[in-house]
Tab-separated table of C-alpha atoms (C1' of nucleotides) in Angstrom:
chain	number	residue	atom	x	y	z
A	1	MET	CA	14.721	111.970	173.471
A	2	SER	CA	13.592	110.614	176.159
A	3	GLY	CA	10.282	108.392	175.966
A	4	SER	CA	6.691	110.465	175.620
A	5	ARG	CA	5.903	110.708	178.792
A	6	PRO	CA	2.043	111.460	179.849
A	7	PRO	CA	1.448	114.412	181.935
A	8	GLY	CA	0.668	113.842	185.878
A	9	GLU	CA	3.329	111.483	186.478
A	10	ARG	CA	5.660	111.413	188.924
A	11	GLU	CA	8.598	113.509	186.958
A	12	THR	CA	11.864	112.551	188.458
A	13	ALA	CA	13.716	114.055	191.423
A	14	HIS	CA	16.357	116.919	191.034
A	15	ALA	CA	18.193	117.302	193.304
A	16	ASP	CA	16.133	118.000	196.673
A	17	ARG	CA	18.100	119.302	199.347
A	18	GLU	CA	16.644	120.695	202.574
A	19	THR	CA	13.567	118.143	202.168
A	20	HIS	CA	12.092	115.918	204.815
A	21	SER	CA	12.953	113.560	207.397
A	22	ARG	CA	16.672	110.967	206.039
A	23	ALA	CA	14.172	107.499	205.147
A	24	GLU	CA	11.764	110.009	203.375
A	25	ARG	CA	15.725	111.183	201.713
A	26	LYS	CA	16.581	107.096	200.533
A	27	GLU	CA	12.304	105.902	199.530
A	28	ARG	CA	13.051	109.382	197.646
A	29	THR	CA	16.582	108.681	195.487
A	30	ARG	CA	15.044	104.371	195.510
A	31	GLN	CA	12.353	106.018	194.058
A	32	ARG	CA	13.885	107.976	191.650
A	33	LEU	CA	15.775	104.065	190.261
A	34	LEU	CA	13.165	102.651	189.037
A	35	ASP	CA	11.669	105.608	187.134
A	36	VAL	CA	15.155	106.628	185.310
A	37	THR	CA	15.462	102.225	184.568
A	38	PHE	CA	11.626	102.911	183.394
A	39	ARG	CA	13.165	105.618	181.398
A	40	LEU	CA	15.903	104.137	179.724
A	41	ILE	CA	14.225	100.301	179.431
A	42	GLY	CA	12.172	102.446	176.977
A	43	ASP	CA	14.817	101.661	174.199
A	44	ARG	CA	17.234	99.134	175.549
A	45	SER	CA	17.311	95.303	176.986
A	46	LEU	CA	17.571	95.251	181.122
A	47	ALA	CA	20.705	93.269	180.194
A	48	SER	CA	22.817	96.032	178.396
A	49	ILE	CA	21.396	99.250	180.417
A	50	SER	CA	24.705	99.602	183.439
A	51	LEU	CA	24.975	99.840	187.077
A	52	ARG	CA	26.605	103.283	186.616
A	53	GLU	CA	24.018	104.258	184.094
A	54	VAL	CA	21.316	104.139	186.213
A	55	ALA	CA	23.218	105.715	189.305
A	56	ARG	CA	24.554	108.426	186.710
A	57	GLU	CA	20.930	109.208	185.584
A	58	ALA	CA	19.287	109.148	189.366
A	59	GLY	CA	21.498	111.935	190.397
A	60	ILE	CA	23.882	109.945	192.885
A	61	VAL	CA	27.440	107.921	192.920
A	62	PRO	CA	27.881	104.401	191.202
A	63	THR	CA	28.612	102.813	194.755
A	64	ALA	CA	25.844	104.478	196.234
A	65	PHE	CA	23.395	102.378	194.329
A	66	TYR	CA	24.527	99.755	196.836
A	67	ARG	CA	22.370	101.105	199.284
A	68	HIS	CA	19.135	99.728	198.006
A	69	TYR	CA	20.101	97.030	195.176
A	70	ALA	CA	22.416	94.219	195.048
A	71	SER	CA	22.242	94.743	191.696
A	72	MET	CA	20.701	95.736	188.697
A	73	ASP	CA	18.853	92.198	188.856
A	74	ALA	CA	17.606	92.228	192.344
A	75	LEU	CA	16.606	96.295	191.058
A	76	GLY	CA	15.023	94.691	187.253
A	77	VAL	CA	12.907	92.548	190.099
A	78	GLU	CA	11.059	94.712	191.947
A	79	LEU	CA	10.797	96.587	188.828
A	80	VAL	CA	8.382	93.585	187.565
A	81	ASP	CA	6.503	94.403	190.447
A	82	GLU	CA	6.228	97.509	190.051
A	83	SER	CA	5.272	97.427	185.864
A	84	MET	CA	2.353	94.702	187.027
A	85	ARG	CA	0.462	97.266	189.102
A	86	PRO	CA	-0.915	99.173	185.728
A	87	LEU	CA	-1.972	95.465	184.415
A	88	ARG	CA	-3.401	94.167	187.192
A	89	GLN	CA	-5.916	98.128	187.486
A	90	MET	CA	-6.444	95.984	183.294
A	91	ILE	CA	-7.680	93.409	184.939
A	92	ARG	CA	-9.897	94.839	187.316
A	93	ASP	CA	-11.239	97.594	185.121
A	94	ALA	CA	-12.166	94.546	183.275
A	95	ARG	CA	-14.112	92.737	185.631
A	96	ARG	CA	-15.812	96.297	186.481
A	97	GLY	CA	-16.352	97.271	182.429
A	98	ARG	CA	-17.852	93.412	182.983
A	99	VAL	CA	-20.485	94.435	185.724
A	100	VAL	CA	-21.860	98.059	184.190
A	101	HIS	CA	-21.721	98.101	180.009
A	102	GLY	CA	-22.493	95.112	178.082
A	103	ASP	CA	-19.950	94.966	175.091
A	104	ILE	CA	-17.767	93.282	176.949
A	105	ILE	CA	-14.815	93.119	174.114
A	106	ALA	CA	-15.617	96.326	172.601
A	107	ASP	CA	-14.848	97.334	176.499
A	108	THR	CA	-11.423	95.247	177.546
A	109	VAL	CA	-10.082	96.547	174.296
A	110	LYS	CA	-10.778	100.144	175.173
A	111	ILE	CA	-8.970	99.098	178.432
A	112	LEU	CA	-6.332	97.437	176.925
A	113	ALA	CA	-5.707	100.906	174.386
A	114	LYS	CA	-6.241	103.185	177.869
A	115	GLN	CA	-3.527	100.859	179.871
A	116	VAL	CA	-0.871	100.904	177.391
A	117	ARG	CA	-1.471	105.165	176.431
A	118	GLU	CA	-0.835	105.628	180.098
A	119	HIS	CA	1.461	103.134	181.076
A	120	PRO	CA	3.745	102.616	177.881
A	121	ASP	CA	7.390	102.499	179.292
A	122	GLN	CA	5.618	99.339	181.795
A	123	PHE	CA	4.431	97.551	178.689
A	124	TRP	CA	7.904	97.785	176.888
A	125	PHE	CA	9.446	96.729	179.821
A	126	LEU	CA	7.274	93.211	179.980
A	127	THR	CA	7.218	92.356	176.501
A	128	ARG	CA	11.179	93.024	175.941
A	129	GLU	CA	12.087	91.216	179.222
A	130	ARG	CA	9.060	88.488	178.877
A	131	SER	CA	11.630	86.832	176.455
A	132	GLY	CA	14.836	88.981	177.672
A	133	GLY	CA	17.363	87.303	179.297
A	134	VAL	CA	17.316	88.012	183.135
A	135	ASP	CA	16.024	84.767	184.310
A	136	ALA	CA	14.534	85.751	187.611
A	137	VAL	CA	12.077	88.120	185.730
A	138	ARG	CA	11.196	86.265	182.850
A	139	ARG	CA	9.619	83.592	185.230
A	140	ALA	CA	8.139	86.843	187.202
A	141	ILE	CA	6.097	87.866	184.306
A	142	ALA	CA	5.454	84.204	183.131
A	143	THR	CA	3.962	83.707	186.103
A	144	GLU	CA	1.771	86.799	186.424
A	145	LEU	CA	0.827	85.954	182.916
A	146	ARG	CA	-0.687	82.633	183.721
A	147	LEU	CA	-2.486	84.364	186.818
A	148	PHE	CA	-4.047	86.545	183.521
A	149	THR	CA	-5.191	83.771	181.900
A	150	SER	CA	-6.738	82.001	184.489
A	151	ASP	CA	-8.775	84.672	185.809
A	152	LEU	CA	-10.178	85.077	182.144
A	153	THR	CA	-10.309	81.873	182.542
A	154	VAL	CA	-13.085	81.882	185.626
A	155	ASP	CA	-14.998	84.270	183.070
A	156	LEU	CA	-15.745	82.314	180.402
A	157	ALA	CA	-16.534	80.076	182.642
A	158	ARG	CA	-19.231	81.892	184.058
A	159	LEU	CA	-19.872	83.529	180.194
A	160	THR	CA	-20.240	79.985	179.006
A	161	ALA	CA	-22.343	78.128	181.602
A	162	GLY	CA	-24.358	75.402	181.033
A	163	TYR	CA	-22.614	74.525	176.551
A	164	ASP	CA	-20.744	72.089	179.274
A	165	TRP	CA	-17.534	73.454	177.946
A	166	SER	CA	-14.157	70.901	179.485
A	167	THR	CA	-11.395	73.415	181.937
A	168	ASP	CA	-8.957	72.122	179.441
A	169	ASP	CA	-11.078	74.099	176.473
A	170	LEU	CA	-11.310	77.154	178.771
A	171	GLU	CA	-8.425	77.408	179.207
A	172	MET	CA	-7.411	77.070	175.390
A	173	ALA	CA	-9.559	79.621	174.542
A	174	ALA	CA	-8.315	81.867	177.370
A	175	GLY	CA	-4.697	81.304	175.954
A	176	LEU	CA	-5.652	82.060	172.823
A	177	MET	CA	-7.308	85.771	174.208
A	178	VAL	CA	-3.939	86.264	175.960
A	179	SER	CA	-2.342	85.919	173.491
A	180	ALA	CA	-3.722	88.131	170.971
A	181	MET	CA	-4.084	90.821	173.087
A	182	LEU	CA	-0.536	90.121	173.662
A	183	SER	CA	0.572	90.875	170.092
A	184	THR	CA	-2.056	93.661	169.829
A	185	VAL	CA	0.247	95.558	172.871
A	186	VAL	CA	2.915	94.647	170.697
A	187	ASP	CA	1.610	96.287	167.687
A	188	LEU	CA	0.411	99.527	169.595
A	189	LEU	CA	3.951	100.093	171.057
A	190	GLU	CA	5.678	100.163	167.819
A	191	SER	CA	2.691	102.038	165.834
A	192	ASP	CA	2.819	104.542	168.691
A	193	ALA	CA	6.728	104.525	168.692
A	194	ARG	CA	6.214	105.475	164.707
A	195	HIS	CA	2.933	106.558	163.723
A	196	PRO	CA	0.087	106.848	166.227
A	197	GLU	CA	-2.409	107.519	164.138
A	198	ASP	CA	-2.414	103.437	163.134
A	199	ALA	CA	-3.564	103.193	167.033
A	200	SER	CA	-7.131	103.008	166.055
A	201	ALA	CA	-6.952	100.260	163.656
A	202	LEU	CA	-5.154	98.316	164.903
A	203	LEU	CA	-7.829	98.824	167.961
A	204	ASP	CA	-10.720	97.640	165.479
A	205	ARG	CA	-8.127	94.561	164.052
A	206	ALA	CA	-7.798	93.434	168.142
A	207	GLU	CA	-11.612	93.752	168.564
A	208	ARG	CA	-12.769	92.095	165.709
A	209	GLN	CA	-10.324	89.170	166.755
A	210	LEU	CA	-11.294	88.557	170.048
A	211	ARG	CA	-14.690	88.785	168.015
A	212	LEU	CA	-13.828	85.748	166.160
A	213	ILE	CA	-13.377	84.163	168.997
A	214	ALA	CA	-16.110	84.291	170.163
A	215	LEU	CA	-18.026	82.743	167.753
A	216	GLY	CA	-15.714	79.802	167.843
A	217	MET	CA	-16.799	79.826	171.048
A	218	GLY	CA	-20.318	79.433	170.006
A	219	ALA	CA	-20.360	76.452	167.429
A	220	TRP	CA	-17.132	74.593	169.203
A	221	ARG	CA	-18.263	71.628	171.262
A	222	SER	CA	-15.783	70.511	174.044
A	223	LYS	CA	-15.074	66.598	173.954
A	224	PRO	CA	-14.923	65.124	177.440
B	1	MET	CA	22.813	76.019	178.202
B	2	SER	CA	26.632	75.296	177.656
B	3	GLY	CA	28.071	74.931	173.942
B	4	SER	CA	28.341	71.292	172.876
B	5	ARG	CA	31.824	71.520	171.784
B	6	PRO	CA	34.568	69.468	173.262
B	7	PRO	CA	38.042	70.541	174.066
B	8	GLY	CA	40.661	72.474	172.153
B	9	GLU	CA	38.601	72.449	169.033
B	10	ARG	CA	38.650	75.534	168.738
B	11	GLU	CA	39.341	75.992	164.862
B	12	THR	CA	41.295	79.236	163.958
B	13	ALA	CA	41.156	81.195	161.142
B	14	HIS	CA	44.610	79.068	159.593
B	15	ALA	CA	43.733	75.713	160.314
B	16	ASP	CA	42.924	75.273	157.273
B	17	ARG	CA	45.762	76.864	155.704
B	18	GLU	CA	45.884	74.561	152.915
B	19	THR	CA	42.585	73.918	152.385
B	20	HIS	CA	40.208	75.458	149.173
B	21	SER	CA	40.826	79.546	147.524
B	22	ARG	CA	40.645	83.006	149.483
B	23	ALA	CA	37.224	83.449	149.110
B	24	GLU	CA	35.937	80.162	150.103
B	25	ARG	CA	37.990	81.060	152.912
B	26	LYS	CA	36.445	84.399	154.121
B	27	GLU	CA	33.365	82.668	153.373
B	28	ARG	CA	33.528	79.928	155.958
B	29	THR	CA	34.917	82.881	158.950
B	30	ARG	CA	31.731	85.058	157.801
B	31	GLN	CA	29.787	81.347	158.520
B	32	ARG	CA	31.607	80.814	161.641
B	33	LEU	CA	31.036	84.013	162.815
B	34	LEU	CA	27.420	83.661	163.169
B	35	ASP	CA	27.531	79.577	164.129
B	36	VAL	CA	29.202	81.414	167.361
B	37	THR	CA	26.963	83.736	167.880
B	38	PHE	CA	24.195	81.872	167.855
B	39	ARG	CA	26.040	79.229	170.522
B	40	LEU	CA	26.646	82.728	171.975
B	41	ILE	CA	22.383	83.715	171.698
B	42	GLY	CA	21.440	79.926	173.456
B	43	ASP	CA	21.893	82.078	176.768
B	44	ARG	CA	22.317	85.783	176.639
B	45	SER	CA	20.606	88.903	174.204
B	46	LEU	CA	21.907	89.609	171.102
B	47	ALA	CA	23.109	93.745	172.880
B	48	SER	CA	24.846	92.188	175.622
B	49	ILE	CA	27.405	89.875	172.697
B	50	SER	CA	30.495	92.317	172.757
B	51	LEU	CA	31.750	92.391	168.887
B	52	ARG	CA	35.441	91.060	170.761
B	53	GLU	CA	33.566	87.954	172.818
B	54	VAL	CA	32.672	87.112	168.591
B	55	ALA	CA	35.697	87.258	167.432
B	56	ARG	CA	37.338	85.659	170.337
B	57	GLU	CA	35.101	82.461	170.241
B	58	ALA	CA	35.547	82.277	166.112
B	59	GLY	CA	39.310	82.358	166.214
B	60	ILE	CA	39.862	85.807	164.845
B	61	VAL	CA	41.725	89.158	165.795
B	62	PRO	CA	38.071	91.719	166.947
B	63	THR	CA	39.939	93.791	163.733
B	64	ALA	CA	39.712	91.258	161.935
B	65	PHE	CA	35.420	91.140	162.518
B	66	TYR	CA	35.451	94.592	160.156
B	67	ARG	CA	36.164	91.878	157.091
B	68	HIS	CA	32.624	90.807	157.740
B	69	TYR	CA	30.470	92.763	158.792
B	70	ALA	CA	29.939	96.488	159.685
B	71	SER	CA	29.252	96.063	163.611
B	72	MET	CA	27.433	93.093	165.511
B	73	ASP	CA	24.411	95.009	164.481
B	74	ALA	CA	24.901	94.116	160.897
B	75	LEU	CA	25.636	90.923	161.781
B	76	GLY	CA	22.501	90.938	163.833
B	77	VAL	CA	20.453	91.242	160.757
B	78	GLU	CA	21.906	88.660	158.641
B	79	LEU	CA	21.710	86.452	161.206
B	80	VAL	CA	17.578	86.954	160.804
B	81	ASP	CA	18.126	86.212	157.275
B	82	GLU	CA	19.687	82.911	158.728
B	83	SER	CA	17.135	81.748	161.558
B	84	MET	CA	14.044	82.830	158.957
B	85	ARG	CA	15.302	79.970	156.877
B	86	PRO	CA	13.621	76.981	158.900
B	87	LEU	CA	10.472	78.593	159.183
B	88	ARG	CA	10.456	79.526	155.771
B	89	GLN	CA	10.842	75.632	155.027
B	90	MET	CA	8.108	75.931	157.049
B	91	ILE	CA	5.654	77.522	155.432
B	92	ARG	CA	6.538	75.400	152.123
B	93	ASP	CA	6.216	72.156	153.836
B	94	ALA	CA	2.770	73.059	155.298
B	95	ARG	CA	1.728	74.392	151.497
B	96	ARG	CA	3.165	70.950	150.354
B	97	GLY	CA	0.995	69.929	153.204
B	98	ARG	CA	-2.341	71.641	152.163
B	99	VAL	CA	-1.641	69.286	149.028
B	100	VAL	CA	-1.359	66.152	149.542
B	101	HIS	CA	-3.660	65.814	152.848
B	102	GLY	CA	-6.311	66.491	154.090
B	103	ASP	CA	-6.113	67.776	158.100
B	104	ILE	CA	-4.426	71.304	156.962
B	105	ILE	CA	-4.385	72.662	160.781
B	106	ALA	CA	-3.656	69.139	162.505
B	107	ASP	CA	-0.612	69.158	159.630
B	108	THR	CA	0.926	72.597	160.067
B	109	VAL	CA	0.852	72.172	164.027
B	110	LYS	CA	2.599	68.743	163.429
B	111	ILE	CA	5.335	71.181	161.236
B	112	LEU	CA	5.146	73.432	163.693
B	113	ALA	CA	6.741	71.215	166.241
B	114	LYS	CA	9.321	69.635	164.341
B	115	GLN	CA	10.402	72.453	163.149
B	116	VAL	CA	10.957	74.437	167.026
B	117	ARG	CA	12.235	70.909	167.660
B	118	GLU	CA	15.011	70.512	164.593
B	119	HIS	CA	16.001	74.179	165.289
B	120	PRO	CA	15.796	75.459	168.658
B	121	ASP	CA	18.479	77.897	168.464
B	122	GLN	CA	16.823	79.957	165.773
B	123	PHE	CA	13.506	80.075	167.365
B	124	TRP	CA	14.596	81.440	170.392
B	125	PHE	CA	17.006	83.722	168.590
B	126	LEU	CA	13.607	85.077	167.306
B	127	THR	CA	11.354	85.375	170.338
B	128	ARG	CA	14.133	86.597	172.256
B	129	GLU	CA	15.182	90.107	169.832
B	130	ARG	CA	11.362	90.049	168.727
B	131	SER	CA	11.094	93.011	171.585
B	132	GLY	CA	14.964	92.745	172.597
B	133	GLY	CA	17.219	95.601	171.977
B	134	VAL	CA	18.811	96.103	168.676
B	135	ASP	CA	16.104	98.186	166.431
B	136	ALA	CA	17.646	97.076	163.085
B	137	VAL	CA	17.031	93.004	164.455
B	138	ARG	CA	13.606	93.737	165.598
B	139	ARG	CA	12.237	95.126	162.507
B	140	ALA	CA	13.888	93.421	160.173
B	141	ILE	CA	11.738	90.243	162.656
B	142	ALA	CA	8.723	92.281	162.262
B	143	THR	CA	8.770	92.297	158.124
B	144	GLU	CA	9.505	88.776	157.865
B	145	LEU	CA	6.515	88.036	160.013
B	146	ARG	CA	4.550	90.520	158.111
B	147	LEU	CA	5.790	88.976	155.099
B	148	PHE	CA	4.675	85.305	156.454
B	149	THR	CA	1.217	86.333	158.347
B	150	SER	CA	0.607	88.143	154.275
B	151	ASP	CA	1.213	84.551	153.236
B	152	LEU	CA	-1.546	83.241	155.556
B	153	THR	CA	-3.601	85.962	154.047
B	154	VAL	CA	-3.568	83.914	151.120
B	155	ASP	CA	-4.212	80.863	151.481
B	156	LEU	CA	-7.433	81.707	153.541
B	157	ALA	CA	-8.822	84.027	150.669
B	158	ARG	CA	-7.991	81.101	148.262
B	159	LEU	CA	-9.976	78.875	151.676
B	160	THR	CA	-12.854	81.327	151.676
B	161	ALA	CA	-13.214	82.498	148.156
B	162	GLY	CA	-17.354	82.672	148.020
B	163	TYR	CA	-17.851	83.624	151.718
B	164	ASP	CA	-16.814	87.279	149.776
B	165	TRP	CA	-14.696	87.924	153.245
B	166	SER	CA	-13.026	91.416	153.043
B	167	THR	CA	-9.289	92.283	152.998
B	168	ASP	CA	-8.548	93.255	156.322
B	169	ASP	CA	-10.471	90.899	158.286
B	170	LEU	CA	-8.455	88.095	156.104
B	171	GLU	CA	-5.434	89.747	157.420
B	172	MET	CA	-7.272	90.085	160.954
B	173	ALA	CA	-7.664	86.048	161.303
B	174	ALA	CA	-4.397	85.367	159.804
B	175	GLY	CA	-2.875	87.478	162.463
B	176	LEU	CA	-4.543	86.216	165.005
B	177	MET	CA	-3.769	82.812	163.708
B	178	VAL	CA	0.011	83.622	163.262
B	179	SER	CA	-0.323	85.222	167.584
B	180	ALA	CA	-1.284	81.653	168.213
B	181	MET	CA	1.537	79.979	166.480
B	182	LEU	CA	3.447	82.436	168.280
B	183	SER	CA	2.780	81.797	171.890
B	184	THR	CA	2.994	78.337	171.430
B	185	VAL	CA	7.004	78.751	169.988
B	186	VAL	CA	7.343	79.869	172.787
B	187	ASP	CA	5.119	78.359	175.151
B	188	LEU	CA	7.483	74.932	173.685
B	189	LEU	CA	11.307	76.367	173.928
B	190	GLU	CA	9.768	77.082	177.888
B	191	SER	CA	8.863	73.701	178.283
B	192	ASP	CA	11.324	71.755	176.376
B	193	ALA	CA	13.942	73.254	178.281
B	194	ARG	CA	12.279	72.365	181.476
B	195	HIS	CA	10.068	69.396	180.907
B	196	PRO	CA	10.396	68.020	178.330
B	197	GLU	CA	7.040	65.884	178.943
B	198	ASP	CA	4.026	68.605	178.437
B	199	ALA	CA	5.302	68.900	174.211
B	200	SER	CA	1.699	66.984	173.255
B	201	ALA	CA	-0.056	68.311	175.451
B	202	LEU	CA	0.767	72.437	173.684
B	203	LEU	CA	0.383	71.312	170.240
B	204	ASP	CA	-3.067	69.385	171.159
B	205	ARG	CA	-3.867	73.302	172.268
B	206	ALA	CA	-2.678	75.171	169.396
B	207	GLU	CA	-4.551	72.284	167.527
B	208	ARG	CA	-7.903	73.190	169.211
B	209	GLN	CA	-7.092	76.773	169.158
B	210	LEU	CA	-6.718	76.844	165.245
B	211	ARG	CA	-10.367	75.099	164.856
B	212	LEU	CA	-11.203	77.005	166.949
B	213	ILE	CA	-10.547	80.425	165.328
B	214	ALA	CA	-12.030	77.825	161.899
B	215	LEU	CA	-15.073	77.685	163.640
B	216	GLY	CA	-15.290	81.016	164.500
B	217	MET	CA	-14.421	82.224	160.730
B	218	GLY	CA	-17.820	79.814	159.068
B	219	ALA	CA	-20.031	81.636	161.363
B	220	TRP	CA	-17.744	84.993	160.298
B	221	ARG	CA	-19.549	87.330	158.500
B	222	SER	CA	-17.914	90.207	156.091
B	223	LYS	CA	-18.978	93.643	157.096
B	224	PRO	CA	-17.451	96.167	153.897
C	1	DG	C1'	57.986	86.537	137.881
C	2	DA	C1'	55.533	91.436	138.813
C	3	DT	C1'	52.012	93.671	141.079
C	4	DT	C1'	47.623	93.710	143.714
C	5	DT	C1'	44.401	92.508	146.229
C	6	DC	C1'	42.727	91.688	150.561
C	7	DA	C1'	41.936	88.859	155.156
C	8	DG	C1'	43.833	88.035	159.214
C	9	DT	C1'	47.759	90.677	162.858
C	10	DG	C1'	48.939	92.844	166.690
C	11	DC	C1'	49.362	97.282	169.257
C	12	DA	C1'	47.906	101.595	170.628
C	13	DC	C1'	44.094	104.597	172.493
C	14	DG	C1'	40.332	106.393	175.026
C	15	DC	C1'	36.208	105.104	177.330
C	16	DT	C1'	32.916	102.216	180.542
C	17	DT	C1'	32.169	98.683	183.287
C	18	DG	C1'	31.542	96.504	188.153
C	19	DT	C1'	33.076	96.581	192.642
C	20	DT	C1'	36.709	97.520	196.511
C	21	DC	C1'	37.968	100.843	200.338
C	22	DA	C1'	38.188	104.518	203.409
C	23	DC	C1'	35.652	108.860	203.872
C	24	DT	C1'	31.946	112.319	205.250
C	25	DG	C1'	28.399	115.049	207.527
C	26	DA	C1'	23.662	114.977	208.081
C	27	DC	C1'	20.854	113.035	210.837
C	28	DC	C1'	18.761	111.003	215.254
C	29	DA	C1'	18.567	108.387	219.229
C	30	DG	C1'	20.170	109.250	224.281
D	1	DC	C1'	26.135	117.999	223.755
D	2	DT	C1'	27.896	113.939	222.174
D	3	DG	C1'	28.041	109.758	219.749
D	4	DG	C1'	25.934	106.320	216.554
D	5	DT	C1'	23.930	105.084	211.781
D	6	DC	C1'	24.362	105.724	207.219
D	7	DA	C1'	22.938	107.315	202.668
D	8	DG	C1'	25.483	109.429	199.498
D	9	DT	C1'	31.323	110.172	198.149
D	10	DG	C1'	35.778	109.952	195.188
D	11	DA	C1'	39.568	107.962	194.010
D	12	DA	C1'	41.264	103.805	192.416
D	13	DC	C1'	41.110	98.729	190.054
D	14	DA	C1'	41.116	95.026	187.162
D	15	DA	C1'	38.771	93.604	183.025
D	16	DG	C1'	36.664	94.754	179.344
D	17	DC	C1'	35.262	96.813	175.359
D	18	DG	C1'	34.832	99.407	170.296
D	19	DT	C1'	37.993	100.833	166.790
D	20	DG	C1'	42.159	103.520	164.433
D	21	DC	C1'	46.352	102.179	162.073
D	22	DA	C1'	49.782	100.226	160.101
D	23	DC	C1'	51.422	95.431	158.889
D	24	DT	C1'	52.702	91.168	157.148
D	25	DG	C1'	51.683	87.523	153.754
D	26	DA	C1'	49.574	84.446	151.080
D	27	DA	C1'	46.188	84.194	146.428
D	28	DA	C1'	44.529	85.765	142.669
D	29	DT	C1'	46.259	88.904	138.322
D	30	DC	C1'	48.659	90.765	135.071
DNA sequence: GATTTCAGTGCACGCTTGTTCACTGACCAG
DNA sequence: CTGGTCAGTGAACAAGCGTGCACTGAAATC
């Protein structure tokens, strides 16, 4: 009952005996540990996954785990970095989309949906561990989200140039948008798991929410 | 942080030997199981807390646990109910506040802040397990949040009477408000743990976010 | 007073956990 | 060819886990 994985993604390796150098094989095993943990994260929290389970799934003996990471927590921190890659990609895409097309909001929501659809395990991990058990992991995610918000703040500043918005208010609006998108991500993940046909309704809702915020911003007057 | 329990105070099942009826004592133990779990939840996720640990802290033998709950998951579900009490209280307060005072938004935020301040453990539990490991618990919280949203939808319907909002749009707006408040709760909890002086800034931000949404709603026109 | 109920006990079981340790043997540099 | 490096092995450990079972004894019911 492994999670739904999109085709074309890196498959978990089988034992490849004769292939390549030692360093290469080590890197391969390391990657397999990350992949396997991602798969296990699909159902459960990081804190409830055991070192032995990860090792077992990766096809190595428990003690060999320590050749790669000092603990599961250390692996978890690396996992955050790994999961942030699609998120960063998302932001880049969104920025590019803004330049090319006209409808910022529709494009943003589409890109969000695409990323969540293509990397559900990563988003599961991020939403789950955002308030989850391991401290270092939680902090890493919070930092990344703050960066996301401040990027969005900059974009909003550009869009509201001439309407004398205070930085504080811009951050407030950006934070609201991020909140809306985060809760959309959670909803998408949970609906995808149960009845995938709801996705478009959720996306429509998200789009209207962002549009509502935009309307509000049109009527807003910042106070110094 | 660690529980604030004086040393040597661990109450056992038969400590109150002479007091009260059997049914009363059972209820007492049951409540102790819930309380103990709340305390343990302060630091960690529900999935990482063992039945034996809860029983030990509650002063009963592990097998006696089954006289009250079929599993830790079942206890978790009841814990959701227990934690939702302050939230429900909050909603009632907010409703009453709406009748008495003028400024709905300011009152709502104040009530939210008060509840979070007074019941941090419960809110920690809810935010942590909202995307957490145990399935039944996650679903119970989702259900409760949906109820919250639909209550708010009704309120918004009353406030927007005459502006022909569709139910779908009302739910959309209510969902946005709930998202904003949820993220405020998370921020409050995490700031309270580290530097409690930020709370008022966060609350100010939350108030402006809700006001921004209200402004957006004033400019919104529902489409059939 | 006799009988039933049942919250809590105590032991035992089979299993999983993280971590230690000495080891093997394929790779790679000299 | 020789010797070192080191990813992966396999046995062993102490501890903790969930749960089954026969039990005790006080309270509730008759």
